[in-house]
PDB file of C-alpha atoms in Angstrom:
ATOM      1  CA  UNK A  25     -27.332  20.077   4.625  1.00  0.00           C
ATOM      2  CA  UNK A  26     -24.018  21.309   3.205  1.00  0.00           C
ATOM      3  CA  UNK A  27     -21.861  18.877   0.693  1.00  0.00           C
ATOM      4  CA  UNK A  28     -19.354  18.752   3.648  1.00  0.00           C
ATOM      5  CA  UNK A  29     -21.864  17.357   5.706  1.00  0.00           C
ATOM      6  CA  UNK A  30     -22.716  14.595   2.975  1.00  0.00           C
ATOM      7  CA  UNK A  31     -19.042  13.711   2.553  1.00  0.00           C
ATOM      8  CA  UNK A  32     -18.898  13.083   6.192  1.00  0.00           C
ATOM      9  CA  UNK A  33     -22.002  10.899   6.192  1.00  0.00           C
ATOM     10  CA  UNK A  34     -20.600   9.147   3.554  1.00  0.00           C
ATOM     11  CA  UNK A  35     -17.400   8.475   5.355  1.00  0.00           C
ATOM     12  CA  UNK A  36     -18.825   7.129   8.294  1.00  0.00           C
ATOM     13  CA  UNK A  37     -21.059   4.717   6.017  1.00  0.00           C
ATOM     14  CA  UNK A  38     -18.395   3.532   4.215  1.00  0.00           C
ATOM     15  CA  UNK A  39     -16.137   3.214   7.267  1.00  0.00           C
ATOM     16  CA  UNK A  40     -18.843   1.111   8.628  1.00  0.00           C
ATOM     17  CA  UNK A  41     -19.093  -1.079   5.569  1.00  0.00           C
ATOM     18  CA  UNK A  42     -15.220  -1.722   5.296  1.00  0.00           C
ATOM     19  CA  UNK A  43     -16.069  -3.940   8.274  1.00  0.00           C
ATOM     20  CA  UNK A  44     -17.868  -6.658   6.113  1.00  0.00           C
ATOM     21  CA  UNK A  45     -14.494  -6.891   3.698  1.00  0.00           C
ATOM     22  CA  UNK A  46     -12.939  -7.915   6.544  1.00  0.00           C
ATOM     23  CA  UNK A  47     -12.452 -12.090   7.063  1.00  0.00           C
ATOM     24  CA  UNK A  48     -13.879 -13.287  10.369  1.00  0.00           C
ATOM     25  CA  UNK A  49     -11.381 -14.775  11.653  1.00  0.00           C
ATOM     26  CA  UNK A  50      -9.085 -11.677  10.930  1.00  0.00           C
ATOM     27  CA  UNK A  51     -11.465  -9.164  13.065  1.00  0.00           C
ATOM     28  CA  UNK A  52      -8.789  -9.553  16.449  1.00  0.00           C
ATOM     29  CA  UNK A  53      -6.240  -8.154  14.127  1.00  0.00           C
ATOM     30  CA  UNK A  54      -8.522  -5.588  12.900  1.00  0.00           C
ATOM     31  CA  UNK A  55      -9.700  -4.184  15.628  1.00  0.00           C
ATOM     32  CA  UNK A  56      -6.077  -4.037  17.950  1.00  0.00           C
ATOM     33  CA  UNK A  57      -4.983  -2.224  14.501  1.00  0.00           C
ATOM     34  CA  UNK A  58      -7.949   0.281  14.403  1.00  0.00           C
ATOM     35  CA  UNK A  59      -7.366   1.308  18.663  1.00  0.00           C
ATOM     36  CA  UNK A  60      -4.116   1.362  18.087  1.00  0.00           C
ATOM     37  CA  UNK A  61      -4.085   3.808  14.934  1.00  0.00           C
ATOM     38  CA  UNK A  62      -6.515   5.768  16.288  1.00  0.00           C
ATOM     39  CA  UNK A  63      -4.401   6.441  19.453  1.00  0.00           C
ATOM     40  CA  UNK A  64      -1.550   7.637  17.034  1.00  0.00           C
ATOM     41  CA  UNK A  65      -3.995   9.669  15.119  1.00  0.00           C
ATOM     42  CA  UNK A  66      -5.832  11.411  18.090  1.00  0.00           C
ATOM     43  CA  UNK A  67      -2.347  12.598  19.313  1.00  0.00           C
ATOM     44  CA  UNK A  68      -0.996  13.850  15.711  1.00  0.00           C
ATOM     45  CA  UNK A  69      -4.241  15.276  15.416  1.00  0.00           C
ATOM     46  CA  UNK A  70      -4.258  17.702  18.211  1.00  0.00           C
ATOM     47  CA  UNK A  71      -0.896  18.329  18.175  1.00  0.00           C
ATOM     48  CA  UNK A  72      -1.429  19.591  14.318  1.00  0.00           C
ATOM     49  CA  UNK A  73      -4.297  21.475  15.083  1.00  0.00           C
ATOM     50  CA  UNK A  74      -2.665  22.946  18.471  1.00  0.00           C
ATOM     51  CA  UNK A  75       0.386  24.421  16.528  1.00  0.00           C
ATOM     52  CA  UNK A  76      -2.241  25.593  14.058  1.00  0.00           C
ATOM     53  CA  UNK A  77      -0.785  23.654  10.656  1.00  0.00           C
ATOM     54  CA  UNK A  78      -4.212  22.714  10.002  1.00  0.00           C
ATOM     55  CA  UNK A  79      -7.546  23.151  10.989  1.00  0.00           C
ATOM     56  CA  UNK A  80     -11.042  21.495  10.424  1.00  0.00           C
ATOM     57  CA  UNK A  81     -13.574  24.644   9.293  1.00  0.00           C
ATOM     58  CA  UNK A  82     -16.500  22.070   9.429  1.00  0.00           C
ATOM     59  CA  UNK A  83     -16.447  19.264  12.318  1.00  0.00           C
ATOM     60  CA  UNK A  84     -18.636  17.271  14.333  1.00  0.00           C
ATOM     61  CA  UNK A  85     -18.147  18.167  18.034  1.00  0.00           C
ATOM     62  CA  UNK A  86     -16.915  21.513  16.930  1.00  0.00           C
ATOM     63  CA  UNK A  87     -17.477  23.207  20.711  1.00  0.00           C
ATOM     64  CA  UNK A  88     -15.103  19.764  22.271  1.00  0.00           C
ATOM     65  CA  UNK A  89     -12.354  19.008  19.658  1.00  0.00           C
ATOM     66  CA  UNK A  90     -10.513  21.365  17.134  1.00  0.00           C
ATOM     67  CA  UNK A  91     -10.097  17.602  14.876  1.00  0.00           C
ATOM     68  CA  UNK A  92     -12.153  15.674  12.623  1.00  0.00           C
ATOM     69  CA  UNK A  93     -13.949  12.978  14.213  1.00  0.00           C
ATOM     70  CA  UNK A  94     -14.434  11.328  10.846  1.00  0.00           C
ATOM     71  CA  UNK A  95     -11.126  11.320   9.748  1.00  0.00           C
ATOM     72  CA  UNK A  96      -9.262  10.958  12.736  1.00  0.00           C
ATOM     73  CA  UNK A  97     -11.202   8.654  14.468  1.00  0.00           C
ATOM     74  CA  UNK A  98     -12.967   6.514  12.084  1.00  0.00           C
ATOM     75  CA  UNK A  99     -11.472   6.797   8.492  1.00  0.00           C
ATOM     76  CA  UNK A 100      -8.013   6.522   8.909  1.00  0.00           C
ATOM     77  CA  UNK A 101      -8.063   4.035  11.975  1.00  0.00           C
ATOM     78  CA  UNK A 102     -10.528   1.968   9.601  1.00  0.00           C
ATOM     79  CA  UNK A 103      -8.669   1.913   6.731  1.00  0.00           C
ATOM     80  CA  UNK A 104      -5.346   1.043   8.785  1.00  0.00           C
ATOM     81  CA  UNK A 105      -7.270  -1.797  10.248  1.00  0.00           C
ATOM     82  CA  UNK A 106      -8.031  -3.219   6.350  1.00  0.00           C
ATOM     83  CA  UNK A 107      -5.031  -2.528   5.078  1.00  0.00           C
ATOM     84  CA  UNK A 108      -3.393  -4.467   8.174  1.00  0.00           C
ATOM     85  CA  UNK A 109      -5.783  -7.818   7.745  1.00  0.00           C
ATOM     86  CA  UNK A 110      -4.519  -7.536   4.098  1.00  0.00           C
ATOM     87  CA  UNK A 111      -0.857  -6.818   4.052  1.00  0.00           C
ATOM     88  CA  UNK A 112       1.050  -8.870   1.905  1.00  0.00           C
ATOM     89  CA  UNK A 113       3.358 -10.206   4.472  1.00  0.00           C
ATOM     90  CA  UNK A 114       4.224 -13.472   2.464  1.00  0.00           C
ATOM     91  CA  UNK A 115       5.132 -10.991  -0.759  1.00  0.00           C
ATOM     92  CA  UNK A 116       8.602  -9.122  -1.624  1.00  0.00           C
ATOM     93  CA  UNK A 117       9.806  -6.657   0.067  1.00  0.00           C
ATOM     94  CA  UNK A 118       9.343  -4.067  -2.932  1.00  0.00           C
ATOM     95  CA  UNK A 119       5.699  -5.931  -3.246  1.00  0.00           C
ATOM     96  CA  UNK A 120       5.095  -4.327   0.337  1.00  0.00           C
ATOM     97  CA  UNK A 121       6.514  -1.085  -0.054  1.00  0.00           C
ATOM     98  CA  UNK A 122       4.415  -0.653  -2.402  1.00  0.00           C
ATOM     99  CA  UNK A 123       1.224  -1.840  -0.588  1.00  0.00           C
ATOM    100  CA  UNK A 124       2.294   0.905   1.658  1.00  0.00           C
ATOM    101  CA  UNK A 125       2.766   3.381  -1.146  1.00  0.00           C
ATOM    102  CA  UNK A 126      -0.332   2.741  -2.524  1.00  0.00           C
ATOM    103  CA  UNK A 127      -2.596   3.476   0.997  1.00  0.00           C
ATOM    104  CA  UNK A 128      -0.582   5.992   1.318  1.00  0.00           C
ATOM    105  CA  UNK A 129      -1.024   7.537  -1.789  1.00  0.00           C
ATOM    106  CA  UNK A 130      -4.773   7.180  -2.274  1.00  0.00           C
ATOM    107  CA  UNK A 131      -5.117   8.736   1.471  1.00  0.00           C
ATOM    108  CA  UNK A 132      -3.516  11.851   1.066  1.00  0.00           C
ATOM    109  CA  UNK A 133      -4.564  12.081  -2.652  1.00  0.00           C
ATOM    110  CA  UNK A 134      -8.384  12.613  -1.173  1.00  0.00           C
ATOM    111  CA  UNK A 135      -6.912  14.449   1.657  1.00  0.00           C
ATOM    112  CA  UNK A 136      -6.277  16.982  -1.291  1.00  0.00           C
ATOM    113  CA  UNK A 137      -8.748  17.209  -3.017  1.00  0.00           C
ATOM    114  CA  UNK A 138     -11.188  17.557   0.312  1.00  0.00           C
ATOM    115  CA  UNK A 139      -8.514  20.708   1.044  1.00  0.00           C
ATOM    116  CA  UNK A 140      -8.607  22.250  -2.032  1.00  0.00           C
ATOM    117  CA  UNK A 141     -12.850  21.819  -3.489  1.00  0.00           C
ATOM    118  CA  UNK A 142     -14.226  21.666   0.356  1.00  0.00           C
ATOM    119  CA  UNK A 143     -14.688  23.040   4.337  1.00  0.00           C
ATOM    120  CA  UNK A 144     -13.684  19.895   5.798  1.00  0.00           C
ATOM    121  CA  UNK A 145      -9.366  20.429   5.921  1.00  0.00           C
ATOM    122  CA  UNK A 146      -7.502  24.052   5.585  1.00  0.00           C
ATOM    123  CA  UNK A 147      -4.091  23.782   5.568  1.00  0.00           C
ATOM    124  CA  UNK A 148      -2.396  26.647   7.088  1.00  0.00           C
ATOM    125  CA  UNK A 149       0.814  25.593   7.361  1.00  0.00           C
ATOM    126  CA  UNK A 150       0.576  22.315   6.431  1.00  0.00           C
ATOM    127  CA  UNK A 151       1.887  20.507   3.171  1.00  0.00           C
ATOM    128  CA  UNK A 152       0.588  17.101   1.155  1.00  0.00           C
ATOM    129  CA  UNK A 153       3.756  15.365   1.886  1.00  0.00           C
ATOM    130  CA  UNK A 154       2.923  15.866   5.442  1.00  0.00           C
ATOM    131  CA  UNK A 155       0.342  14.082   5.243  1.00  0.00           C
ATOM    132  CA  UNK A 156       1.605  11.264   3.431  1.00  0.00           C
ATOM    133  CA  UNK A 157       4.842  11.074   5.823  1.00  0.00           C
ATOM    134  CA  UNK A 158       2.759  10.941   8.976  1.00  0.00           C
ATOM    135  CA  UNK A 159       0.296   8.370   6.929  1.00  0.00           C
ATOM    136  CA  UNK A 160       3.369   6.019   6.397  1.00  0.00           C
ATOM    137  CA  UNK A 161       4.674   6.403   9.917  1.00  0.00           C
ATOM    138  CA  UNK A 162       1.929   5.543  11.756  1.00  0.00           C
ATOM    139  CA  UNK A 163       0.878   2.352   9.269  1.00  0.00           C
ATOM    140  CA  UNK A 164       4.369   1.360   9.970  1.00  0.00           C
ATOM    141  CA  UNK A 165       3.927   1.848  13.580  1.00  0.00           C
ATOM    142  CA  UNK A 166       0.633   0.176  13.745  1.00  0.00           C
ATOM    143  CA  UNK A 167       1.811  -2.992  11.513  1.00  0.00           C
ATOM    144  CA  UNK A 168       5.098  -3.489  13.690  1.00  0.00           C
ATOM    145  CA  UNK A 169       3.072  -3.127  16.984  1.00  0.00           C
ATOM    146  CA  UNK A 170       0.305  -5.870  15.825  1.00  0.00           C
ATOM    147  CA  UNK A 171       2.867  -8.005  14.575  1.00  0.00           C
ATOM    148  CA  UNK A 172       4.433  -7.703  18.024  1.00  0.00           C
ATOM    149  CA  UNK A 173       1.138  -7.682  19.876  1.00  0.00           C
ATOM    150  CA  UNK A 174      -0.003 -11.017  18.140  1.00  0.00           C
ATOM    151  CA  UNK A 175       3.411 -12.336  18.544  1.00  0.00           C
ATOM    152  CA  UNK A 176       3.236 -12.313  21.877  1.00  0.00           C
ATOM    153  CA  UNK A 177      -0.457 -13.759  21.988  1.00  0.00           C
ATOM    154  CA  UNK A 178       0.938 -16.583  20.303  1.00  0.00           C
ATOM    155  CA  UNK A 179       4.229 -16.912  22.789  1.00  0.00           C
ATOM    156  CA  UNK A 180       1.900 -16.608  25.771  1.00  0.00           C
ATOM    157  CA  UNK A 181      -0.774 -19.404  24.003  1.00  0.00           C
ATOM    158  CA  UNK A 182       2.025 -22.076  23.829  1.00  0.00           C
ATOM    159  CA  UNK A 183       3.868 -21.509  27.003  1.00  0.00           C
ATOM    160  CA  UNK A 184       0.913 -21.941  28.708  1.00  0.00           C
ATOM    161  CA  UNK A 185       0.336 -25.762  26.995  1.00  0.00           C
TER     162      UNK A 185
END
């Protein structure tokens, strides 16, 4: 087995363990942020590989999708969904930006070094601050939609009391 094929294992074992970081009584939150990110990332996804920016040399499901499985589908959603039960919502608004820079950062960071030393992204016409702008669009999507998603939980709870 190739060292791609390790660093996807790995992925997927680590994605899995992320799960026990996250508090019990958070896991609602996690997992409305995780479907919802991976919804956004499925879309982006294809649509990047369709126009042919990037491409995914070595994949799982290679002869179905043109995307990464692993990243697409389990990393990113995964880490969206811890980085959502953690946000700092009680902090400073420079305090959260950078929360957002940070997960942002470390994300595309290991996006490039995966590009540059291994099979698993080829940018064609792609560029790192691509990655990093979609990255912070779509955490900002997915924290504004499960703040307004739990919102509404909450609205619906006590008008029904």
């Amino acid at each position: 087995m190739s060292i791609d094929y390790w660093i996807l294992t790995g992925v997927w074992v680590l994605s899995f363990l992320l799960v026990f970081i996250i508090p019990h009584e958070r896991r609602r939150l996690a997992l409305v942020a995780f479907l919802f990110k991976q919804a956004l990332t499925y879309l982006l996804g294809l649509v990047a590989v369709e126009l042919q920016l990037l491409e995914y040399p070595v994949r799982e499901l290679a002869s179905i999708n043109r995307t990464s499985l692993t990243y697409e589908y389990m990393a990113y959603p995964m880490v969206c969904a811890v980085f959502n039960v953690f946000y700092p919502s009680h902090r400073s608004f420079p305090q959260r930006l950078c929360y957002y820079f940070f997960f942002c950062t470390i994300l595309t960071a290991v996006e490039m070094l995966l590009e540059r030393y291994t099979h698993l992204v080829l940018y064609l016409e792609w560029k790192w601050w691509w990655t990093w702008v979609s990255l912070l669009a779509t955490f900002f999507m997915t924290h504004v939609f499960c703040v307004l998603f739990f919102r509404d939980v909450e609205r619906v709870k006590h008008s029904g009391e």
